Amino acid sequence: MFGVAMGPLVGRTIDKLISWYASLFGMVGLVLFQAIQVGAGGINIGAVIIATFGLNVFRQMLQLSLSTSIFGYYLLYPCFLNDTNRLFY
């Protein structure tokens, strides 16, 4: 539920950034929280909870920024990009 609640804030952040930079930021965040999960997941339950929240928020950020970058080119190639987005999401 935390990831869903953070959706509007993540969306506003993505709107202020260039979509490829938001994708890069999302990937870095995913790697960081995955490292927390792998490194401390079996030791402390707090690390699992924090990693779950972080992975959820940054996964949503990455998906939204990639969708934004795909539909930024929508006017140039509407049929191809719409089918590609349906295929992979």
C-alpha atoms as a printed R data frame, in Angstrom:
   type eleno elety resid chain resno      x       y       z
1  ATOM     1    CA   MET     A     1  0.000   0.000   0.000
2  ATOM     2    CA   PHE     A     2  2.961   2.296   0.564
3  ATOM     3    CA   GLY     A     3  3.962   2.050  -3.104
4  ATOM     4    CA   VAL     A     4  0.447   2.932  -4.221
5  ATOM     5    CA   ALA     A     5  0.338   5.849  -1.797
6  ATOM     6    CA   MET     A     6  3.650   7.129  -3.153
7  ATOM     7    CA   GLY     A     7  2.335   7.003  -6.738
8  ATOM     8    CA   PRO     A     8  1.310  10.662  -7.025
9  ATOM     9    CA   LEU     A     9  4.601  11.857  -5.525
10 ATOM    10    CA   VAL     A    10  6.630   9.611  -7.824
11 ATOM    11    CA   GLY     A    11  4.548  10.792 -10.784
12 ATOM    12    CA   ARG     A    12  5.239  14.437 -10.002
13 ATOM    13    CA   THR     A    13  8.941  13.690  -9.644
14 ATOM    14    CA   ILE     A    14  8.991  11.960 -13.024
15 ATOM    15    CA   ASP     A    15  7.138  14.867 -14.633
16 ATOM    16    CA   LYS     A    16  9.871  17.246 -13.476
17 ATOM    17    CA   LEU     A    17 12.706  15.022 -14.759
18 ATOM    18    CA   ILE     A    18 13.623  13.897 -18.229
19 ATOM    19    CA   SER     A    19 12.080  10.436 -18.564
20 ATOM    20    CA   TRP     A    20 15.413   8.702 -19.249
21 ATOM    21    CA   TYR     A    21 16.937  10.242 -16.134
22 ATOM    22    CA   ALA     A    22 13.952   9.069 -14.118
23 ATOM    23    CA   SER     A    23 14.488   5.570 -15.548
24 ATOM    24    CA   LEU     A    24 18.140   5.686 -14.579
25 ATOM    25    CA   PHE     A    25 17.248   6.896 -11.081
26 ATOM    26    CA   GLY     A    26 14.678   4.093 -10.782
27 ATOM    27    CA   MET     A    27 17.219   1.451 -11.823
28 ATOM    28    CA   VAL     A    28 19.808   2.743  -9.361
29 ATOM    29    CA   GLY     A    29 17.199   2.715  -6.594
30 ATOM    30    CA   LEU     A    30 16.185  -0.845  -7.479
31 ATOM    31    CA   VAL     A    31 19.797  -2.013  -7.355
32 ATOM    32    CA   LEU     A    32 20.353  -0.246  -4.031
33 ATOM    33    CA   PHE     A    33 17.316  -1.757  -2.335
34 ATOM    34    CA   GLN     A    34 17.997  -5.179  -3.840
35 ATOM    35    CA   ALA     A    35 21.494  -4.990  -2.328
36 ATOM    36    CA   ILE     A    36 19.926  -4.169   1.051
37 ATOM    37    CA   GLN     A    37 17.625  -7.161   0.683
38 ATOM    38    CA   VAL     A    38 20.422  -9.554  -0.266
39 ATOM    39    CA   GLY     A    39 22.890  -8.246   2.293
40 ATOM    40    CA   ALA     A    40 20.725  -7.950   5.380
41 ATOM    41    CA   GLY     A    41 17.555  -9.847   4.499
42 ATOM    42    CA   GLY     A    42 18.328 -12.894   6.606
43 ATOM    43    CA   ILE     A    43 19.720 -10.946   9.542
44 ATOM    44    CA   ASN     A    44 17.062  -8.372  10.395
45 ATOM    45    CA   ILE     A    45 13.338  -8.095   9.643
46 ATOM    46    CA   GLY     A    46 13.637  -4.304   9.390
47 ATOM    47    CA   ALA     A    47 15.860  -4.657   6.339
48 ATOM    48    CA   VAL     A    48 13.238  -6.824   4.661
49 ATOM    49    CA   ILE     A    49 10.502  -4.264   5.314
50 ATOM    50    CA   ILE     A    50 12.590  -1.324   4.096
51 ATOM    51    CA   ALA     A    51 13.714  -3.258   1.015
52 ATOM    52    CA   THR     A    52 10.121  -4.189   0.196
53 ATOM    53    CA   PHE     A    53  8.980  -0.573   0.379
54 ATOM    54    CA   GLY     A    54 11.936   0.647  -1.677
55 ATOM    55    CA   LEU     A    55 11.603  -2.039  -4.338
56 ATOM    56    CA   ASN     A    56  7.905  -1.306  -4.708
57 ATOM    57    CA   VAL     A    57  8.370   2.460  -5.074
58 ATOM    58    CA   PHE     A    58 11.314   2.277  -7.486
59 ATOM    59    CA   ARG     A    59  9.696  -0.484  -9.588
60 ATOM    60    CA   GLN     A    60  6.663   1.742  -9.986
61 ATOM    61    CA   MET     A    61  8.903   4.694 -10.831
62 ATOM    62    CA   LEU     A    62 10.770   2.702 -13.471
63 ATOM    63    CA   GLN     A    63  7.590   1.402 -15.068
64 ATOM    64    CA   LEU     A    64  6.013   4.849 -15.158
65 ATOM    65    CA   SER     A    65  9.102   6.565 -16.562
66 ATOM    66    CA   LEU     A    66  9.522   3.939 -19.294
67 ATOM    67    CA   SER     A    67  5.848   4.277 -20.227
68 ATOM    68    CA   THR     A    68  6.274   8.053 -20.337
69 ATOM    69    CA   SER     A    69  9.276   7.744 -22.627
70 ATOM    70    CA   ILE     A    70  7.445   5.298 -24.907
71 ATOM    71    CA   PHE     A    71  4.375   7.488 -25.244
72 ATOM    72    CA   GLY     A    72  6.553  10.558 -25.773
73 ATOM    73    CA   TYR     A    73  7.191   9.154 -29.245
74 ATOM    74    CA   TYR     A    74  3.542   8.215 -29.676
75 ATOM    75    CA   LEU     A    75  2.806  10.857 -32.305
76 ATOM    76    CA   LEU     A    76  5.597   9.628 -34.568
77 ATOM    77    CA   TYR     A    77  4.858   5.886 -34.527
78 ATOM    78    CA   PRO     A    78  1.463   5.340 -32.880
79 ATOM    79    CA   CYS     A    79  0.609   1.789 -33.992
80 ATOM    80    CA   PHE     A    80  4.017   0.235 -33.444
81 ATOM    81    CA   LEU     A    81  4.595   1.722 -29.998
82 ATOM    82    CA   ASN     A    82  1.096   0.930 -28.760
83 ATOM    83    CA   ASP     A    83  1.490  -2.726 -29.770
84 ATOM    84    CA   THR     A    84  4.959  -2.887 -28.244
85 ATOM    85    CA   ASN     A    85  3.686  -1.464 -24.964
86 ATOM    86    CA   ARG     A    86  0.826  -3.983 -24.874
87 ATOM    87    CA   LEU     A    87  3.214  -6.840 -25.574
88 ATOM    88    CA   PHE     A    88  5.713  -6.065 -22.810
89 ATOM    89    CA   TYR     A    89  3.446  -4.648 -20.081
